[in-house]
Coordinates of C-alpha atoms and ligand atoms in Angstrom, one line a residue:
X234 CA 0.0 0.0 0.0
X235 CA 1.3 3.4 -0.9
X236 CA 2.1 5.9 1.8
X237 CA -0.4 8.4 0.5
X238 CA -3.2 5.8 0.6
X239 CA -2.4 4.9 4.2
X240 CA -2.4 8.6 5.2
X241 CA -5.7 9.1 3.5
X242 CA -7.2 6.1 5.3
X243 CA -6.0 7.3 8.7
X244 CA -7.4 10.7 8.0
X245 CA -10.8 9.2 7.1
X246 CA -10.9 7.1 10.3
X247 CA -10.1 10.1 12.4
X248 CA -12.7 12.2 10.6
X249 CA -15.4 9.5 11.1
X250 CA -14.5 9.2 14.8
X251 CA -14.7 13.0 15.3
X252 CA -18.1 13.1 13.4
X253 CA -19.4 10.2 15.6
X254 CA -18.3 12.0 18.8
X255 CA -20.0 15.2 17.6
X256 CA -23.2 13.6 16.4
X257 CA -23.9 10.8 18.9
X258 CA -24.1 11.6 22.6
X259 CA -23.3 7.9 23.5
X260 CA -20.0 8.1 21.5
X261 CA -19.3 11.4 23.2
X262 CA -19.7 9.8 26.7
X263 CA -17.6 6.8 25.7
X264 CA -14.8 9.2 24.4
X265 CA -15.0 11.1 27.7
X266 CA -14.7 7.9 29.7
X267 CA -11.7 6.8 27.7
X268 CA -10.0 10.2 28.1
X269 CA -10.7 10.2 31.8
X270 CA -9.3 6.7 32.2
X271 CA -6.2 7.5 30.2
X272 CA -5.8 10.7 32.2
X273 CA -6.0 8.7 35.4
X274 CA -3.4 6.2 34.2
X275 CA -1.0 9.0 33.1
X276 CA -1.4 10.8 36.5
X277 CA -0.7 7.6 38.4
X278 CA 2.3 6.9 36.3
X279 CA 3.6 10.4 37.0
X280 CA 3.0 9.9 40.8
X281 CA 4.8 6.6 40.7
X282 CA 7.9 8.0 39.0
X283 CA 7.9 11.1 41.2
X284 CA 7.9 9.2 44.4
X285 CA 10.3 6.6 43.3
X286 CA 12.9 9.1 42.0
X287 CA 12.6 11.8 44.7
X288 CA 12.2 9.6 47.8
X289 CA 15.9 9.4 48.8
X290 CA 16.4 13.2 48.4
X291 CA 13.3 14.0 50.5
X292 CA 14.3 11.5 53.2
X293 CA 17.8 12.9 53.3
X294 CA 16.6 16.5 53.5
X295 CA 14.2 15.6 56.3
X296 CA 17.0 14.1 58.3
X297 CA 15.6 10.5 58.1
X298 CA 18.7 9.2 56.4
X299 CA 22.2 8.9 57.8
X300 CA 25.5 9.9 56.1
X301 CA 28.6 8.0 56.9
X302 CA 32.1 8.9 55.7
X303 CA 34.3 5.9 55.0
X304 CA 38.0 5.9 54.4
X305 CA 39.2 3.5 51.7
X306 CA 42.6 2.8 50.3
X307 CA 43.0 3.0 46.5
X308 CA 46.0 1.6 44.7
X309 CA 48.1 4.5 43.3
X310 CA 45.9 7.2 44.9
X311 CA 46.4 6.5 48.6
X312 CA 43.7 6.9 51.2
X313 CA 40.4 8.5 50.1
X314 CA 37.2 9.3 52.0
X315 CA 33.9 8.4 50.4
X316 CA 30.4 9.3 51.5
X317 CA 27.7 6.7 51.9
X318 CA 24.0 7.2 52.7
X319 CA 21.7 4.9 54.6
X320 CA 18.1 5.7 53.8
X321 CA 14.8 4.2 55.0
X322 CA 13.9 1.8 52.2
X323 CA 10.9 2.6 50.0
X324 CA 9.7 -1.0 49.4
X325 CA 6.6 -0.3 47.4
X326 CA 4.7 2.5 45.8
X327 CA 1.1 1.8 45.0
X328 CA -1.1 4.3 43.3
X329 CA -4.9 4.5 42.9
X330 CA -7.0 7.1 41.2
X331 CA -6.8 9.4 44.1
X332 CA -4.0 8.3 46.4
X333 CA -0.4 7.0 46.7
X334 CA 0.5 4.5 49.3
X335 CA 4.2 4.0 50.3
X336 CA 5.5 1.1 52.2
X337 CA 8.7 2.1 53.9
X338 CA 11.2 0.1 56.1
X339 CA 13.3 1.8 58.7
X340 CA 17.0 2.1 58.1
X341 CA 19.4 0.4 60.4
X342 CA 19.4 2.0 63.9
X343 CA 16.2 3.9 63.3
X344 CA 13.2 3.9 65.5
X345 CA 9.8 3.2 63.9
X346 CA 8.4 6.3 65.7
X347 CA 10.9 8.5 63.9
X348 CA 9.8 7.2 60.6
X349 CA 6.1 7.5 61.4
X350 CA 6.6 11.1 62.6
X351 CA 7.8 12.0 59.1
X352 CA 4.2 11.9 57.7
X353 CA 3.3 15.6 58.0
X354 CA 6.6 16.6 56.2
X355 CA 6.0 14.0 53.5
X356 CA 2.4 15.2 52.9
X357 CA 3.6 18.8 52.7
X358 CA 6.4 18.0 50.3
X359 CA 4.2 16.2 47.8
X360 CA 1.2 18.6 48.3
X361 CA -1.1 15.9 49.5
X362 CA -4.5 17.0 50.7
X363 CA -4.4 14.6 53.6
X364 CA -2.5 11.6 54.9
X365 CA -2.6 8.7 57.2
X366 CA -0.1 6.3 58.7
X367 CA -0.8 2.7 59.5
X368 CA 1.1 -0.4 60.3
X369 CA 2.2 -2.8 57.5
X370 CA 0.5 -6.2 57.5
X371 CA 3.9 -7.9 57.8
X372 CA 7.0 -6.8 59.8
X373 CA 4.9 -4.1 61.5
X374 CA 7.8 -3.6 64.0
X375 CA 10.0 -2.1 61.3
X376 CA 7.7 -1.2 58.3
X377 CA 5.1 1.5 58.0
X378 CA 2.5 2.5 55.4
X379 CA 2.0 6.1 54.4
X380 CA -1.2 6.8 52.5
X381 CA -1.1 10.2 50.9
X382 CA -4.4 11.6 49.5
X383 CA -3.6 13.4 46.3
X384 CA -7.2 14.2 45.4
X385 CA -9.6 14.5 48.3
X386 CA -12.6 12.2 47.7
X387 CA -14.5 13.4 50.8
X388 CA -14.1 17.1 50.0
X389 CA -17.6 17.2 48.5
X390 CA -20.3 16.5 51.1
X391 CA -22.7 13.7 50.7
X392 CA -26.3 13.6 51.8
X393 CA -27.7 10.7 53.8
X394 CA -30.6 8.7 52.4
X395 CA -33.3 6.6 54.2
X396 CA -31.5 3.9 56.4
X397 CA -31.4 0.3 55.2
X398 CA -34.7 -1.1 56.3
X399 CA -33.2 -4.1 58.1
X400 CA -32.7 -4.2 61.8
X401 CA -29.0 -3.6 62.7
X402 CA -27.6 -3.0 66.1
X403 CA -23.9 -4.0 65.9
X404 CA -22.7 -1.1 63.7
X405 CA -24.1 1.6 61.5
X406 CA -23.2 3.2 58.2
X407 CA -22.3 6.8 58.8
X408 CA -20.5 8.0 55.7
X409 CA -17.2 7.6 53.9
X410 CA -13.6 7.0 54.8
X411 CA -10.9 9.1 53.0
X412 CA -10.2 6.1 50.8
X413 CA -13.8 6.4 49.5
X414 CA -14.8 3.2 51.3
X415 CA -17.9 3.1 53.5
X416 CA -17.4 4.2 57.1
X417 CA -19.3 2.1 59.6
X418 CA -19.2 2.8 63.4
X419 CA -19.5 0.1 66.0
X420 CA -22.4 0.7 68.3
X421 CA -22.7 -2.4 70.5
X422 CA -20.2 -2.8 73.2
X423 CA -18.9 0.8 72.9
X424 CA -19.3 4.0 74.7
X425 CA -18.7 6.8 72.2
X426 CA -17.4 10.3 72.7
X427 CA -17.8 12.7 69.8
X428 CA -15.9 16.0 70.2
X429 CA -16.0 19.0 67.8
X430 CA -16.1 22.8 67.9
X431 CA -19.4 24.5 67.4
X432 CA -20.6 23.9 63.8
X433 CA -18.2 21.1 63.2
X434 CA -21.1 18.8 62.3
X435 CA -21.7 16.7 65.4
X436 CA -25.3 16.5 64.3
X437 CA -24.4 14.3 61.4
X438 CA -22.9 11.7 63.7
X439 CA -25.8 12.0 66.1
X440 CA -28.5 11.5 63.5
X441 CA -26.4 9.0 61.5
X442 CA -26.3 6.8 64.6
X443 CA -29.9 7.2 65.8
X444 CA -31.4 7.4 62.3
X445 CA -29.6 4.2 61.1
X446 CA -30.8 2.4 64.2
X447 CA -34.4 3.5 63.5
X448 CA -35.5 0.1 62.0
X449 CA -34.2 -1.6 65.2
X450 CA -35.8 1.1 67.4
X451 CA -39.2 0.3 65.7
X452 CA -39.0 -3.4 66.7
X453 CA -37.7 -2.7 70.2
X454 CA -34.2 -4.1 69.6
X455 CA -32.8 -0.6 70.5
X456 CA -34.2 1.9 72.9
X457 CA -32.8 5.4 72.5
X458 CA -33.0 7.9 75.4
X459 CA -31.9 11.5 75.0
X460 CA -30.5 14.2 77.2
X461 CA -30.6 17.6 75.5
X462 CA -30.1 20.5 77.9
X463 CA -29.9 23.0 75.2
X464 CA -33.6 23.3 75.4
X465 CA -34.2 20.1 73.4
X466 CA -33.3 22.0 70.2
X467 CA -31.5 19.1 68.6
X468 CA -33.2 15.9 69.7
X469 CA -36.8 16.9 69.5
X470 CA -36.4 17.0 65.7
X471 CA -36.5 13.2 65.8
X472 CA -38.5 12.9 69.0
X473 CA -40.6 9.8 68.0
X474 CA -37.3 7.8 67.8
X475 CA -36.6 8.3 71.5
X476 CA -38.3 6.5 74.3
X477 CA -37.7 9.7 76.4
X478 CA -35.9 13.0 76.2
X479 CA -34.7 14.9 79.2
X480 CA -34.4 18.7 78.7
X481 CA -33.8 19.8 82.3
X482 CA -31.0 18.9 84.7
X483 CA -33.2 17.0 87.2
X484 CA -34.8 15.0 84.4
X485 CA -31.3 14.1 83.1
X486 CA -30.1 12.9 86.5
X487 CA -33.3 10.8 86.8
X488 CA -32.6 9.3 83.4
X489 CA -29.1 8.5 84.4
X490 CA -30.3 6.8 87.5
X491 CA -32.7 4.7 85.5
X492 CA -29.9 3.7 83.2
X493 CA -27.7 2.7 86.0
X494 CA -30.5 0.6 87.5
X495 CA -31.1 -1.1 84.1
X496 CA -27.4 -1.9 83.8
X497 CA -27.3 -3.3 87.4
X498 CA -30.3 -5.4 86.7
X499 CA -28.8 -6.7 83.4
X500 CA -25.6 -7.6 85.2
X501 CA -27.5 -9.6 87.7
X502 CA -29.4 -11.4 84.9
X503 CA -26.4 -12.2 82.8
X504 CA -24.0 -13.2 85.5
X505 CA -22.9 -16.8 84.9
X506 CA -24.7 -17.0 81.5
X507 CA -23.0 -14.7 79.2
X508 CA -20.3 -12.0 79.3
X509 CA -21.8 -10.0 76.5
X510 CA -25.4 -9.0 75.9
X511 CA -26.8 -9.6 72.4
X512 CA -29.7 -7.3 71.7
X513 CA -32.9 -8.4 69.8
X514 CA -36.6 -7.5 69.6
X515 CA -37.9 -7.3 73.2
X516 CA -34.4 -7.4 74.7
X517 CA -33.1 -4.1 73.5
X518 CA -29.7 -2.3 73.5
X519 CA -30.2 0.8 75.6
X520 CA -28.6 3.8 74.0
X521 CA -28.2 7.1 75.9
X522 CA -27.6 10.0 73.6
X523 CA -26.3 13.1 75.3
X524 CA -26.1 16.3 73.2
X525 CA -23.6 18.8 74.7
X526 CA -22.3 16.9 77.6
X527 CA -20.8 20.1 79.1
X528 CA -24.3 21.4 79.9
X529 CA -24.6 18.5 82.3
X530 CA -21.0 18.1 83.6
X531 CA -19.7 21.7 83.5
X532 CA -22.5 24.3 83.3
X533 CA -25.3 22.8 85.4
X534 CA -26.0 23.6 89.1
X535 CA -23.3 22.1 91.4
X536 CA -25.6 19.4 92.9
X537 CA -26.9 18.3 89.5
X538 CA -23.4 18.3 88.0
X539 CA -21.9 16.2 90.9
X540 CA -24.7 13.7 90.8
X541 CA -24.8 13.5 87.0
X542 CA -21.0 13.0 86.9
X543 CA -21.1 10.2 89.6
X544 CA -23.9 8.3 87.8
X545 CA -22.4 8.7 84.4
X546 CA -19.0 7.4 85.5
X547 CA -20.7 4.4 87.0
X548 CA -22.8 3.8 83.9
X549 CA -19.6 4.1 81.7
X550 CA -17.8 1.5 83.8
X551 CA -20.6 -1.1 84.1
X552 CA -22.9 -0.7 81.0
X553 CA -20.9 -1.7 78.0
X554 CA -21.0 -5.4 78.1
X555 CA -24.6 -5.6 79.3
X556 CA -26.0 -3.6 76.4
X557 CA -26.3 -0.2 78.0
X558 CA -24.2 2.3 76.0
X559 CA -23.7 6.0 76.0
X560 CA -22.9 8.3 73.1
X561 CA -22.0 11.8 74.1
X562 CA -21.3 15.0 72.1
X563 CA -19.3 17.8 73.3
X564 CA -17.6 21.0 72.0
X565 CA -14.9 21.4 74.6
X566 CA -12.5 18.6 75.5
X567 CA -11.0 20.2 78.6
X568 CA -10.7 18.1 81.8
X569 CA -13.2 20.2 83.7
X570 CA -15.7 19.4 81.0
X571 CA -15.1 15.7 80.4
X572 CA -13.4 14.4 83.4
X573 CA -14.4 10.8 82.4
X574 CA -12.9 11.0 78.9
X575 CA -10.9 7.8 79.6
X576 CA -14.0 5.8 80.3
X577 CA -15.3 6.2 76.7
X578 CA -14.2 3.3 74.6
X579 CA -14.1 5.1 71.2
X580 CA -13.5 8.7 70.5
X581 CA -14.2 10.7 67.3
X582 CA -12.5 14.1 66.8
X583 CA -14.3 16.5 64.4
X584 CA -12.8 19.9 63.9
X585 CA -10.9 21.1 67.0
X586 CA -9.3 24.4 67.9
X587 CA -5.7 23.3 68.6
X588 CA -3.2 20.5 68.4
X589 CA -3.4 20.4 72.2
X590 CA -7.2 19.6 72.0
X591 CA -6.4 16.9 69.4
X592 CA -4.0 15.3 71.9
X593 CA -6.6 15.6 74.7
X594 CA -9.3 13.9 72.6
X595 CA -7.4 11.2 70.7
X596 CA -4.5 10.6 73.1
X597 CA -1.1 12.1 73.8
X598 CA 1.1 12.6 70.8
X599 CA -1.7 11.9 68.3
X600 CA -1.8 15.4 66.8
X601 CA 0.6 14.7 63.9
X602 CA -1.2 11.4 63.0
X603 CA -4.8 12.6 63.3
X604 CA -4.7 16.4 62.8
X605 CA -8.3 17.2 63.7
X606 CA -7.2 20.8 64.3
X607 CA -6.4 21.1 60.6
X608 CA -9.9 20.1 59.4
X609 CA -11.3 23.1 57.6
X610 CA -14.4 24.9 58.8
X611 CA -16.2 24.2 55.5
X612 CA -15.6 20.5 55.8
X613 CA -18.4 19.9 58.4
X614 CA -18.9 16.3 59.3
X615 CA -15.2 15.4 58.7
X616 CA -13.5 13.7 61.6
X617 CA -10.5 11.7 62.6
X618 CA -11.0 8.3 64.2
X619 CA -8.7 5.6 65.6
X620 CA -9.4 2.1 64.2
X621 CA -9.3 -1.1 66.1
X622 CA -5.7 -1.8 65.0
X623 CA -4.7 1.6 66.4
X624 CA -4.3 3.2 63.0
X625 CA -5.9 6.6 62.3
X626 CA -8.3 7.4 59.5
X627 CA -10.2 10.5 58.2
X628 CA -13.9 10.1 57.7
X629 CA -16.8 12.2 56.7
X630 CA -20.3 11.6 57.9
X631 CA -23.2 12.1 55.5
X632 CA -25.4 15.1 56.2
X633 CA -28.9 14.5 57.7
X634 CA -31.3 17.2 56.8
X635 CA -34.2 18.1 59.1
X636 CA -36.6 16.7 56.6
X637 CA -34.9 13.3 56.5
X638 CA -34.8 13.2 60.3
X639 CA -38.5 13.9 60.5
X640 CA -39.3 11.3 57.8
X641 CA -37.3 8.6 59.4
X642 CA -38.8 9.4 62.8
X643 CA -42.4 9.2 61.5
X644 CA -41.6 5.9 59.7
X645 CA -39.9 4.1 62.6
X646 CA -41.3 5.5 65.8
X647 CA -40.3 3.9 69.1
X648 CA -42.9 1.8 70.8
X649 CA -43.7 3.9 73.9
X650 CA -45.2 0.9 75.7
X651 CA -41.8 -0.8 75.6
X652 CA -40.2 1.7 78.0
X653 CA -39.6 -0.2 81.3
X654 CA -42.3 1.0 83.7
X655 CA -42.2 4.4 82.1
X656 CA -45.0 6.7 81.1
X657 CA -44.4 7.4 77.5
X658 CA -43.8 11.1 76.7
X659 CA -46.5 12.8 74.7
X660 CA -45.2 14.1 71.4
X661 CA -43.0 16.0 71.0
X662 CA -41.6 13.8 73.8
X663 CA -40.3 16.5 76.1
X664 CA -40.4 16.1 79.8
X665 CA -37.9 13.3 80.5
X666 CA -38.0 10.5 83.0
X667 CA -41.4 9.7 84.4
Ligands
ATP1091 N1 -21.9 16.0 57.1 C1 -22.1 17.2 56.8 N2 -21.8 17.6 55.5 C2 -21.9 18.9 55.1 N3 -22.4 19.9 55.9 C3 -22.7 19.6 57.1 C4 -22.6 18.2 57.7 N4 -22.9 18.2 58.9 C5 -23.3 19.5 59.2 N5 -23.2 20.3 58.2 C6 -23.4 21.8 58.1 O1 -22.9 22.4 59.3 C7 -23.8 23.0 60.1 C8 -23.5 22.8 61.6 O2 -23.6 21.4 61.9 P1 -24.1 20.9 63.3 O3 -25.3 21.6 63.8 O4 -24.2 19.4 63.2 O5 -22.8 21.3 64.2 P2 -22.5 20.9 65.7 O6 -21.2 20.4 65.7 O7 -23.6 20.1 66.2 O8 -22.5 22.4 66.4 P3 -23.0 22.8 67.8 O9 -22.0 22.3 68.8 O10 -23.0 24.3 67.8 O11 -24.4 22.2 68.0 C9 -25.2 22.4 59.6 O12 -26.2 23.3 59.8 C10 -24.9 22.1 58.2 O13 -25.2 23.2 57.4
MG1092 MG1 -25.1 20.3 67.7

């Protein structure tokens, strides 16, 4: 075939392809998909090369590597000194459409903590939106994984939908992890503390938990009680989901007393039979939701504050295994506000005001690994959590609109007759313990 004929054919094929893309929307969509896929592959290849080729330089500049000077004898030259670097070894670079994960082994004589502490510098050097550090599956004593988020998948908020209609009590779907995977929170066997500055989006966690438990609430596999001393502003939105809501200090103390009694009674019943309570219809998980814990433990009258603190501490120490759990929300993590921080078994840190607060909430020295104080104001519902294996992750809860809360509450109301010896509150369920 002559060269001109081949050129003519290629031109014709290109012209037909362009015409198809212009005329047919389906072809346009397909072309767009192919272009996006190719773009993603190119980007990932660029990331891979960049990390592979710059790793050593970055490690050396950050002081992670060690330089040794060696004196060697050369024939005819005499003694000469040569420089040798020991670097932490970049064992693997794995890319995905939005992130890069590095597997790095410590160099000889290096502590794992020194390598882990390098995460913030690494993220800044490569302009990552976020990062997380977690232990490698093998050789976790000397190898660490750095996940750098190059394109933030949870930047755009997501809106919650109706909860799955099946009864679930063990864990609930709240939103997304920074990897884009679903974020589920354990409910059974956990006391949860959620801390975040005003407007950080604690409401999304509150309604994500209570709303997702709604199908279980409707069949009495969960009974939710609420304490909302900010005038009931938050909880009354979904009042039918709650067996009772306390809006005054005395009512809150009464409710805590009732919870301690339930936990004591359960402990008696379960002793010798089972170490962990398994909820089901008619034998519920008791969930106590406290919005703004500080209004009970810091700002209430001294007698109420003292008694509430005593009861809550007792509840936190005896309730977990017997299916009586607490989830508390608070703006301020200071000791005067949450003296019993250590009794909560899982903690979630939304936007906080300082690295000191992050350390207070997630544990000493956690600020570089779970920088909740760096969450932007506009990223409401975003939080740092600590997983079972001790690694940290960034998550974003889906947003629960007032309308969705009301719809879920009217579809799955709690059975008021199920409250143990209680007089059911009249809607809107204010008035607290009977
Ligand atoms: N998951 C979310 N995604 C996007 N926007 C959200 C999300 N959660 C909350 N918001 C927005 O942030 C605002 C404040 O949220 P929210 O009332 O839950 O804050 P908060 O932490 O409970 O504050 P406060 O302590 O003052 O009660 C909401 O009105 C909403 O506009
Ligand atoms: Mg709130």
